[in-house]
Amino acid sequence: MFKELLIKELADKIFDKRFLWFTILCMFTLLITESVLLNDYKTERNDYNLRLLTQKEFIDKYAHENRIGDMLDIQRPPAKLRLFAAGISSDMEVNTFTNNSFNVLFPPIDFVLIITVIYSLIAILFSHNSFSGESENGTLRLILSNQVSRVKLTITKFLGGMLSIIISLIISLAIGVIYILMDNSISLDSNDLMALGLIFLLSVFYISIFYLVGMICSAFTGSSSSSVLLSLFIWAVFTLTIPNLSPWVASQLYRVPSINKFEKEVKIIKGIERDDLGRNLCKEVYEKYPDLLNIIKSAKDEKLLLAKLENNIGLKNEYVAFQKEIANAWDKANAIQSAKSENISVDFFSKVDRQIALTKEISCISPVADFSYAVSDMAGSGIHAEAYFKDIKKNFEVSLWQFVEARVAKIKKTDVMYDVNKYIDIKDRPEFSFREENVSGRFSATLSYCIVLLVFNALLYLTLIRQFNRMKV
Amino acid sequence: MLQAIDLTKRYEDQQLALDALNLEIKEGEIFFLLGANGAGKTTTINLFLNFIEPTGGKALINGIDVTREPLESKKYVSYVSENVMLYGNFTARQNLDFFAKLGGKPNLTTEDYYMRMREVGLQEEAFEKKLKTFSKGMRQKVGLTIAIIKDAPNILLDEPTAGLDPKAAAELLQILVNLKRQGKSIFMCTHDIFRAKNIADRVGIMKEGRLVMVRTREEFLEDDLEKIYMNYMQEMVIEKS
Amino acid sequence: MIKLFIKKELLENIFSFKFLIMFLLMFFSLNTAIFIMTKDYKARLQNYDILKPSKNEAFAITYPTPFSIFAHGLDDNICNLYQITFGGQIETGSQKQAINKIYNFFNTPDLLYIINIILSFCAILFASDLITREKEQGTLKLIFSNGIKRPAFSLGKWIGGYITLIIPIVLSVLFGLIFFIILAKIPFQFSDFIRLLIFLFFVLVYLAGFFSLGLFISIVSRSSAFSMFFSLIVWVSLVFIIPRSGNLVAKQFINIPSVQTIEIKRSQIFIKAIFEYINSHYEKSKIPQGIINQQNDKIREDYLNKLNAVESIARKITSISPASDLTFLCTDLCNTGFREEQRFKTFVIMFKEQVKNFDSDSDGNLVGDFTPFSYARSPLSDFFNLAMMLHFSILIMYILIPVILGYYAFLKFDVR
């Protein structure tokens, strides 16, 4: 009995003219999207390699302690599966005078959009008359006059319909993946393929939410024309309105001062304020060495001063002590101001983190948001993936700094005239290599979103059974 | 007066839907066209309303050729269809109002509509109710009221009694008799042979696009109309098998 | 006769379930959008007040425009704080507001977005069963059994349907304007209302396009279910697929380096110039400001040229879709579009030319007695140009083509 009902439902959907139409549309769109995104990925990877190369050559040639931090800006390689979820593009993170604004007005299309907009819409169009249509034909009474329980009917209808959509999804996804695999310049390893499988599962969970919405509306209204309107209305609210509004609402509920303001404050603390403080501290040192100061002032240039100091050992010692104290004064000023700015930035960024957490939580009431976060994290282009990269980058930077400091200490021993603007040879520095997180790590990061999606499914399914049991036949 | 002269319709798939129909329905006459599903009854009505173009012959309403002057000819005909849904969001009165204006009767008042609806036997409390709450019979009565209000000399009815209970069907036919007395030509397609016997002046039987038999009231009262009809139907079944 | 059809259409639709749902959706989304964007505007205005440069700072920033409530567009980019530093470098804060990370996943819910996507959805859905439903409920036959000219019917249908469609929009927008803009005392001048009227006019033209498309599909479809399905496919293609792939497709034609690459190059120019200056023992002939400025100008110009080329190709591709035409028109009208961004950037560059030769302190901040940066958004008269006419005429085409095709299709329409 179960099998017959399932097959009937499946055949009903697959032989629908619309099935063919939308499978072609999705296949076509996905193929175009993939081919364009693949090219985009390649250019981005070339760009990344170029960046690494210019950086390497530059450091080899111009490395000096003073600005080594600016030179060693660790670059993030583009994620392979960005083809499926654009997520946060690294370009958008940077704030410069030369922004690419087109992305802002027209965010690029990707697999996530195809699922969230096209497939969910199709799910609704397929399911909105699952009961009302049969009730209008009179076939519903006919079916229920047999030994079929209502629960069983909902299950078969749901599974049959979803199966037809899954078939279409598999077709278009398979063609997309085959297209990518045929291209030699990108190699998907088992990790990526597993991530892809999980993305596919997530898509199924997401689509089924809207399939259930359509079924509930069908059982609730009992007429095809009202149920399609009601379910499309719900669709529009949940996929077009709420996900876009919720981050803005959340960010306004919990305000964080603008980053421009924060950076301006930090700049003042580390700039003008530090200079003032340093000068005041230096003044105290100057007062301790009035004689030496006169000598320094009277000496016309560095060489004369050095010559004078060479002749008088007592004076030279005094000079060294003086220099040390001045350096200490500046160090002290730096330390005080750094602590101050550190306080401000800890405070600011904890606020920012709280804002982001709240925003994410609020936006999770829309399945679209859950789905986009989950897929982008799975694909390695999401918020979690970015944090993962930043962690690794931070660790690497620490080890790199240790390396540089050791090298500088070594040079200082042999070179008396060393200063921070002198070239240092760090050609043998450690190389940064980044491997994307493995699937299990990504999966645990997206688990909460998956659970939310499943809870949505379960709740909707229960509602469906309740609603269908109440439906008059 | 409705006239069909060699009226022929062949569809794109070469199926002959209507084969050289010759027919004339005079003022004050009720003509019933009987026939199985797909015999060509609805095609005839569609041709009279110029919803489809004939492939041969012509259809005349009050002497006006419907293909040549479709708009003019429609002044003289009103139409009642099978199972009309009408505008579900409108009340019965609003539906009447809209179609009365379309039918060239712009000056009718609410009271006029009420009167007409009373005449066809609609309950008073239904007048201002939305049509989507109506039963099939009530909807059909509103459809008929629309035809009555238009007050055209010819009325085409396409199986108006389909799906109605016997009482409602009987009431509907009684209205047709009244209309006939006002001198209207009435052309009705139906399966309902018993009603035909009761009120028709003439009865035609159609089979596979051909009008195979026409009997006047006197003739078919003598013969057993049911038997004739059944014979034709059976022939068809035999031919097919 | 047309009047009768219009009246009937209005009465029939206004009391329908569909209209109720549409009204709710529009009212809710339009007003939330206006409310949220008004709040956002106020927050950004406060931010501007904080960042507004004092007399001796070489900062370039401009105020957010109240029109960003309607079309937010690139206003975040335009209202960015730029600092001219040593060697004529144009610098910004290194990071964007962290919440932007999440915004990246979604669209900015401004009025333009709601109109572009949700209202066009309503319009095409609303029109998609106007004819098929009449057919299914049998009224079409009844209507044509009276001597009705088909053009009169279809025209009445168009006008009546369109009026019912725009009633909720006009009401919701008016409500939003009164409660969130006028009562909230957003600084709106009289001339701004003219801009607003033009904005609304574009919106009405845009929606008329989708409405006509829906009606055309309804005429050529056999059943409501199919016409709805087909309308939604058309809607998805026009509103999502074309505008969003244009950018990517355009990038295939022109090889444009990423913003990160440009940033790296920029910082390298600076480091190299300073390094060489110091290690040549401060020779006067090698004073680095000039070199830095010159090389920076070169890469910036190079990049901006490429970006403009990509933009112009992308603009051409996406223009096929009325949704992007509306985006271009409205962002330009509201002074939050590409044109405004470019104009602002040329002003910043001009400001840089003025101040680049001033002395700098140890952190690279320029010090001196320069006239502070000031910028006024472009006047309304700038808006009317050839590009705008082109986008507008495409919007008009989206009305004309379906209307004409629909007119002829309807003349041959099979009433049976």
Tab-separated table of N, CA, C and O in Angstrom, chain A residues 50-138:
chain	number	residue	atom	x	y	z
A	50	LEU	N	49.921	35.444	-7.207
A	50	LEU	CA	50.656	36.649	-7.567
A	50	LEU	C	50.973	37.480	-6.329
A	50	LEU	O	52.083	37.984	-6.153
A	51	ARG	N	49.981	37.559	-5.477
A	51	ARG	CA	50.138	38.305	-4.236
A	51	ARG	C	51.271	37.706	-3.411
A	51	ARG	O	52.133	38.418	-2.904
A	52	LEU	N	51.259	36.373	-3.292
A	52	LEU	CA	52.307	35.703	-2.522
A	52	LEU	C	53.681	36.001	-3.105
A	52	LEU	O	54.634	36.303	-2.385
A	53	LEU	N	53.738	35.941	-4.436
A	53	LEU	CA	55.010	36.128	-5.111
A	53	LEU	C	55.537	37.546	-4.907
A	53	LEU	O	56.700	37.741	-4.517
A	54	THR	N	54.690	38.531	-5.151
A	54	THR	CA	55.152	39.918	-4.984
A	54	THR	C	55.585	40.146	-3.548
A	54	THR	O	56.591	40.821	-3.296
A	55	GLN	N	54.804	39.557	-2.621
A	55	GLN	CA	55.142	39.737	-1.228
A	55	GLN	C	56.509	39.129	-0.922
A	55	GLN	O	57.351	39.749	-0.268
A	56	LYS	N	56.714	37.929	-1.445
A	56	LYS	CA	57.961	37.210	-1.170
A	56	LYS	C	59.149	38.005	-1.723
A	56	LYS	O	60.117	38.275	-1.014
A	57	GLU	N	59.042	38.402	-2.979
A	57	GLU	CA	60.133	39.149	-3.604
A	57	GLU	C	60.421	40.439	-2.846
A	57	GLU	O	61.564	40.800	-2.630
A	58	PHE	N	59.351	41.072	-2.437
A	58	PHE	CA	59.504	42.349	-1.755
A	58	PHE	C	60.216	42.156	-0.425
A	58	PHE	O	61.142	42.897	-0.088
A	59	ILE	N	59.793	41.132	0.314
A	59	ILE	CA	60.403	40.895	1.627
A	59	ILE	C	61.867	40.511	1.455
A	59	ILE	O	62.735	40.984	2.196
A	60	ASP	N	62.118	39.649	0.473
A	60	ASP	CA	63.514	39.248	0.240
A	60	ASP	C	64.402	40.458	-0.007
A	60	ASP	O	65.576	40.471	0.333
A	61	LYS	N	63.845	41.469	-0.623
A	61	LYS	CA	64.650	42.603	-1.043
A	61	LYS	C	64.676	43.732	-0.016
A	61	LYS	O	65.683	44.396	0.159
A	62	TYR	N	63.546	43.952	0.650
A	62	TYR	CA	63.447	45.170	1.455
A	62	TYR	C	63.174	44.935	2.935
A	62	TYR	O	62.855	45.864	3.646
A	63	ALA	N	63.254	43.700	3.401
A	63	ALA	CA	62.862	43.450	4.786
A	63	ALA	C	63.638	44.320	5.755
A	63	ALA	O	64.860	44.394	5.685
A	64	HIS	N	62.958	45.024	6.641
A	64	HIS	CA	63.611	45.702	7.746
A	64	HIS	C	62.660	45.728	8.929
A	64	HIS	O	61.450	45.741	8.765
A	65	GLU	N	63.264	45.718	10.092
A	65	GLU	CA	62.490	45.464	11.298
A	65	GLU	C	61.335	46.427	11.474
A	65	GLU	O	60.245	46.048	11.882
A	66	ASN	N	61.562	47.689	11.125
A	66	ASN	CA	60.565	48.727	11.404
A	66	ASN	C	59.198	48.405	10.785
A	66	ASN	O	58.170	48.537	11.424
A	67	ARG	N	59.201	47.987	9.535
A	67	ARG	CA	57.914	47.802	8.866
A	67	ARG	C	57.637	46.357	8.476
A	67	ARG	O	56.838	46.085	7.581
A	68	ILE	N	58.328	45.445	9.137
A	68	ILE	CA	58.169	44.056	8.731
A	68	ILE	C	56.729	43.573	8.934
A	68	ILE	O	56.203	42.754	8.185
A	69	GLY	N	56.083	44.151	9.940
A	69	GLY	CA	54.679	43.777	10.210
A	69	GLY	C	53.788	44.069	9.021
A	69	GLY	O	52.919	43.274	8.658
A	70	ASP	N	54.030	45.240	8.380
A	70	ASP	CA	53.208	45.603	7.222
A	70	ASP	C	53.481	44.702	6.030
A	70	ASP	O	52.594	44.426	5.224
A	71	MET	N	54.758	44.263	5.941
A	71	MET	CA	55.100	43.453	4.765
A	71	MET	C	54.533	42.056	4.860
A	71	MET	O	54.144	41.469	3.876
A	72	LEU	N	54.538	41.524	6.095
A	72	LEU	CA	54.139	40.127	6.261
A	72	LEU	C	52.643	39.996	6.492
A	72	LEU	O	52.203	39.427	7.470
A	73	ASP	N	51.887	40.555	5.584
A	73	ASP	CA	50.436	40.459	5.708
A	73	ASP	C	50.020	39.091	5.163
A	73	ASP	O	50.090	38.840	3.970
A	74	ILE	N	49.609	38.194	6.065
A	74	ILE	CA	49.311	36.826	5.641
A	74	ILE	C	48.045	36.801	4.783
A	74	ILE	O	47.019	37.338	5.159
A	75	GLN	N	48.164	36.169	3.628
A	75	GLN	CA	47.042	36.136	2.685
A	75	GLN	C	46.246	34.837	2.834
A	75	GLN	O	46.814	33.791	3.152
A	76	ARG	N	44.959	34.938	2.583
A	76	ARG	CA	44.130	33.749	2.684
A	76	ARG	C	43.849	33.204	1.289
A	76	ARG	O	43.355	33.925	0.422
A	77	PRO	N	44.158	31.915	1.063
A	77	PRO	CA	43.847	31.356	-0.258
A	77	PRO	C	42.337	31.247	-0.448
A	77	PRO	O	41.617	31.043	0.529
A	78	PRO	N	41.858	31.391	-1.676
A	78	PRO	CA	40.411	31.262	-1.900
A	78	PRO	C	39.951	29.834	-1.623
A	78	PRO	O	40.636	28.883	-1.967
A	79	ALA	N	38.783	29.702	-1.001
A	79	ALA	CA	38.261	28.369	-0.691
A	79	ALA	C	37.746	27.724	-1.973
A	79	ALA	O	37.096	28.376	-2.783
A	80	LYS	N	38.044	26.425	-2.131
A	80	LYS	CA	37.642	25.734	-3.353
A	80	LYS	C	36.129	25.716	-3.523
A	80	LYS	O	35.600	25.921	-4.595
A	81	LEU	N	35.450	25.415	-2.423
A	81	LEU	CA	34.001	25.236	-2.534
A	81	LEU	C	33.251	26.556	-2.527
A	81	LEU	O	32.033	26.569	-2.400
A	82	ARG	N	33.998	27.635	-2.664
A	82	ARG	CA	33.316	28.927	-2.819
A	82	ARG	C	32.406	28.883	-4.034
A	82	ARG	O	31.488	29.674	-4.166
A	83	LEU	N	32.682	27.926	-4.919
A	83	LEU	CA	31.827	27.735	-6.077
A	83	LEU	C	30.382	27.494	-5.667
A	83	LEU	O	29.466	27.751	-6.415
A	84	PHE	N	30.205	26.952	-4.476
A	84	PHE	CA	28.847	26.621	-4.061
A	84	PHE	C	28.241	27.654	-3.137
A	84	PHE	O	27.043	27.838	-3.125
A	85	ALA	N	29.073	28.281	-2.347
A	85	ALA	CA	28.545	29.327	-1.485
A	85	ALA	C	29.539	30.466	-1.462
A	85	ALA	O	30.655	30.306	-0.987
A	86	ALA	N	29.152	31.595	-2.015
A	86	ALA	CA	30.071	32.727	-2.084
A	86	ALA	C	30.457	33.196	-0.689
A	86	ALA	O	31.593	33.534	-0.431
A	87	GLY	N	29.488	33.175	0.221
A	87	GLY	CA	29.763	33.544	1.612
A	87	GLY	C	30.408	34.911	1.735
A	87	GLY	O	30.048	35.846	1.019
A	88	ILE	N	31.382	34.992	2.617
A	88	ILE	CA	32.084	36.266	2.794
A	88	ILE	C	33.259	36.252	1.848
A	88	ILE	O	34.147	35.424	1.971
A	89	SER	N	33.279	37.150	0.888
A	89	SER	CA	34.454	37.163	0.024
A	89	SER	C	35.509	38.012	0.700
A	89	SER	O	35.205	38.993	1.368
A	90	SER	N	36.761	37.585	0.541
A	90	SER	CA	37.823	38.284	1.279
A	90	SER	C	37.976	39.719	0.782
A	90	SER	O	38.410	40.584	1.512
A	91	ASP	N	37.568	39.939	-0.460
A	91	ASP	CA	37.647	41.293	-1.000
A	91	ASP	C	36.718	42.251	-0.260
A	91	ASP	O	37.030	43.420	-0.100
A	92	MET	N	35.583	41.721	0.152
A	92	MET	CA	34.601	42.610	0.771
A	92	MET	C	35.008	43.005	2.175
A	92	MET	O	34.516	43.961	2.733
A	93	GLU	N	35.895	42.200	2.766
A	93	GLU	CA	36.350	42.485	4.124
A	93	GLU	C	37.223	43.726	4.165
A	93	GLU	O	37.242	44.448	5.139
A	94	VAL	N	37.970	43.922	3.069
A	94	VAL	CA	38.928	45.026	3.062
A	94	VAL	C	38.195	46.326	2.795
A	94	VAL	O	37.290	46.386	1.974
A	95	ASN	N	38.610	47.340	3.487
A	95	ASN	CA	37.992	48.640	3.303
A	95	ASN	C	39.031	49.563	2.689
A	95	ASN	O	40.014	49.899	3.327
A	96	THR	N	38.832	49.914	1.429
A	96	THR	CA	39.828	50.788	0.803
A	96	THR	C	39.126	51.836	-0.046
A	96	THR	O	37.920	51.814	-0.221
A	97	PHE	N	39.963	52.706	-0.578
A	97	PHE	CA	39.423	53.729	-1.472
A	97	PHE	C	38.987	53.087	-2.777
A	97	PHE	O	38.088	53.567	-3.448
A	98	THR	N	39.637	51.997	-3.136
A	98	THR	CA	39.320	51.346	-4.413
A	98	THR	C	38.459	50.107	-4.182
A	98	THR	O	38.865	48.984	-4.436
A	99	ASN	N	37.280	50.319	-3.646
A	99	ASN	CA	36.363	49.198	-3.456
A	99	ASN	C	35.719	48.808	-4.770
A	99	ASN	O	35.483	49.646	-5.620
A	100	ASN	N	35.406	47.505	-4.904
A	100	ASN	CA	34.604	47.092	-6.060
A	100	ASN	C	33.136	47.159	-5.655
A	100	ASN	O	32.619	46.298	-4.965
A	101	SER	N	32.464	48.225	-6.100
A	101	SER	CA	31.122	48.480	-5.588
A	101	SER	C	30.062	47.623	-6.243
A	101	SER	O	28.966	47.522	-5.737
A	102	PHE	N	30.396	47.033	-7.378
A	102	PHE	CA	29.344	46.300	-8.081
A	102	PHE	C	28.830	45.140	-7.236
A	102	PHE	O	27.646	44.831	-7.244
A	103	ASN	N	29.746	44.522	-6.489
A	103	ASN	CA	29.346	43.428	-5.606
A	103	ASN	C	28.318	43.860	-4.572
A	103	ASN	O	27.526	43.054	-4.114
A	104	VAL	N	28.396	45.126	-4.180
A	104	VAL	CA	27.480	45.596	-3.148
A	104	VAL	C	26.067	45.689	-3.711
A	104	VAL	O	25.108	45.246	-3.100
A	105	LEU	N	25.958	46.254	-4.916
A	105	LEU	CA	24.620	46.415	-5.496
A	105	LEU	C	24.094	45.096	-6.032
A	105	LEU	O	22.906	44.811	-5.941
A	106	PHE	N	24.967	44.301	-6.628
A	106	PHE	CA	24.517	43.040	-7.213
A	106	PHE	C	25.366	41.897	-6.679
A	106	PHE	O	26.327	41.496	-7.315
A	107	PRO	N	25.016	41.387	-5.519
A	107	PRO	CA	25.800	40.278	-4.973
A	107	PRO	C	25.757	39.103	-5.937
A	107	PRO	O	24.733	38.865	-6.580
A	108	PRO	N	26.891	38.378	-6.072
A	108	PRO	CA	26.941	37.331	-7.089
A	108	PRO	C	26.022	36.148	-6.777
A	108	PRO	O	25.712	35.877	-5.626
A	109	ILE	N	25.630	35.473	-7.837
A	109	ILE	CA	24.735	34.325	-7.703
A	109	ILE	C	25.564	33.103	-7.308
A	109	ILE	O	26.730	33.012	-7.640
A	110	ASP	N	25.000	32.192	-6.551
A	110	ASP	CA	25.677	30.942	-6.233
A	110	ASP	C	24.651	29.839	-5.965
A	110	ASP	O	23.453	30.058	-6.057
A	111	PHE	N	25.173	28.667	-5.603
A	111	PHE	CA	24.319	27.520	-5.350
A	111	PHE	C	23.303	27.816	-4.237
A	111	PHE	O	22.139	27.422	-4.319
A	112	VAL	N	23.747	28.538	-3.210
A	112	VAL	CA	22.847	28.851	-2.097
A	112	VAL	C	21.612	29.588	-2.597
A	112	VAL	O	20.487	29.296	-2.209
A	113	LEU	N	21.833	30.531	-3.505
A	113	LEU	CA	20.705	31.296	-4.023
A	113	LEU	C	19.770	30.399	-4.832
A	113	LEU	O	18.542	30.516	-4.738
A	114	ILE	N	20.361	29.489	-5.598
A	114	ILE	CA	19.533	28.599	-6.405
A	114	ILE	C	18.643	27.753	-5.498
A	114	ILE	O	17.464	27.555	-5.776
A	115	ILE	N	19.214	27.298	-4.380
A	115	ILE	CA	18.400	26.500	-3.453
A	115	ILE	C	17.386	27.378	-2.736
A	115	ILE	O	16.188	27.087	-2.715
A	116	THR	N	17.861	28.493	-2.162
A	116	THR	CA	16.961	29.269	-1.320
A	116	THR	C	15.854	29.932	-2.121
A	116	THR	O	14.759	30.105	-1.604
A	117	VAL	N	16.127	30.306	-3.342
A	117	VAL	CA	15.073	30.979	-4.097
A	117	VAL	C	14.356	30.019	-5.049
A	117	VAL	O	13.142	29.843	-4.945
A	118	ILE	N	15.101	29.368	-5.922
A	118	ILE	CA	14.404	28.595	-6.954
A	118	ILE	C	13.814	27.314	-6.377
A	118	ILE	O	12.617	27.060	-6.494
A	119	TYR	N	14.648	26.497	-5.747
A	119	TYR	CA	14.137	25.200	-5.293
A	119	TYR	C	13.044	25.333	-4.238
A	119	TYR	O	12.084	24.564	-4.228
A	120	SER	N	13.197	26.288	-3.324
A	120	SER	CA	12.160	26.398	-2.306
A	120	SER	C	10.843	26.837	-2.941
A	120	SER	O	9.765	26.387	-2.546
A	121	LEU	N	10.951	27.677	-3.950
A	121	LEU	CA	9.744	28.122	-4.651
A	121	LEU	C	9.091	26.938	-5.361
A	121	LEU	O	7.867	26.756	-5.314
A	122	ILE	N	9.930	26.129	-5.994
A	122	ILE	CA	9.421	24.955	-6.689
A	122	ILE	C	8.739	24.013	-5.700
A	122	ILE	O	7.676	23.469	-5.975
A	123	ALA	N	9.374	23.848	-4.530
A	123	ALA	CA	8.796	22.958	-3.522
A	123	ALA	C	7.382	23.399	-3.193
A	123	ALA	O	6.457	22.588	-3.122
A	124	ILE	N	7.209	24.709	-3.036
A	124	ILE	CA	5.877	25.225	-2.719
A	124	ILE	C	4.917	24.988	-3.873
A	124	ILE	O	3.788	24.547	-3.680
A	125	LEU	N	5.383	25.256	-5.076
A	125	LEU	CA	4.490	25.096	-6.225
A	125	LEU	C	4.081	23.628	-6.393
A	125	LEU	O	2.999	23.339	-6.903
A	126	PHE	N	4.950	22.730	-5.972
A	126	PHE	CA	4.621	21.312	-6.097
A	126	PHE	C	3.713	20.817	-4.985
A	126	PHE	O	2.960	19.876	-5.171
A	127	SER	N	3.840	21.415	-3.814
A	127	SER	CA	3.123	20.824	-2.683
A	127	SER	C	1.843	21.554	-2.329
A	127	SER	O	1.046	21.043	-1.565
A	128	HIS	N	1.645	22.760	-2.885
A	128	HIS	CA	0.515	23.549	-2.398
A	128	HIS	C	-0.834	22.898	-2.680
A	128	HIS	O	-1.823	23.235	-2.060
A	129	ASN	N	-0.889	21.972	-3.649
A	129	ASN	CA	-2.203	21.367	-3.864
A	129	ASN	C	-2.223	19.873	-3.557
A	129	ASN	O	-3.053	19.146	-4.054
A	130	SER	N	-1.276	19.443	-2.678
A	130	SER	CA	-1.214	18.001	-2.441
A	130	SER	C	-2.528	17.467	-1.881
A	130	SER	O	-2.944	16.378	-2.256
A	131	PHE	N	-3.172	18.207	-0.992
A	131	PHE	CA	-4.463	17.725	-0.494
A	131	PHE	C	-5.625	18.430	-1.166
A	131	PHE	O	-6.619	17.817	-1.526
A	132	SER	N	-5.465	19.763	-1.338
A	132	SER	CA	-6.594	20.509	-1.877
A	132	SER	C	-6.892	20.067	-3.304
A	132	SER	O	-8.059	19.949	-3.686
A	133	GLY	N	-5.845	19.792	-4.076
A	133	GLY	CA	-6.056	19.368	-5.452
A	133	GLY	C	-6.822	18.057	-5.494
A	133	GLY	O	-7.800	17.919	-6.233
A	134	GLU	N	-6.397	17.111	-4.656
A	134	GLU	CA	-7.065	15.813	-4.647
A	134	GLU	C	-8.469	15.928	-4.090
A	134	GLU	O	-9.359	15.175	-4.470
A	135	SER	N	-8.634	16.863	-3.161
A	135	SER	CA	-9.967	17.014	-2.601
A	135	SER	C	-10.900	17.612	-3.644
A	135	SER	O	-12.076	17.258	-3.732
A	136	GLU	N	-10.347	18.523	-4.483
A	136	GLU	CA	-11.188	19.105	-5.532
A	136	GLU	C	-11.516	18.075	-6.616
A	136	GLU	O	-12.600	18.095	-7.194
A	137	ASN	N	-10.558	17.195	-6.880
A	137	ASN	CA	-10.833	16.134	-7.869
A	137	ASN	C	-11.744	15.064	-7.315
A	137	ASN	O	-12.281	14.257	-8.062
A	138	GLY	N	-11.810	14.978	-5.991
A	138	GLY	CA	-12.568	13.897	-5.375
A	138	GLY	C	-11.747	12.649	-5.137
A	138	GLY	O	-12.242	11.673	-4.580
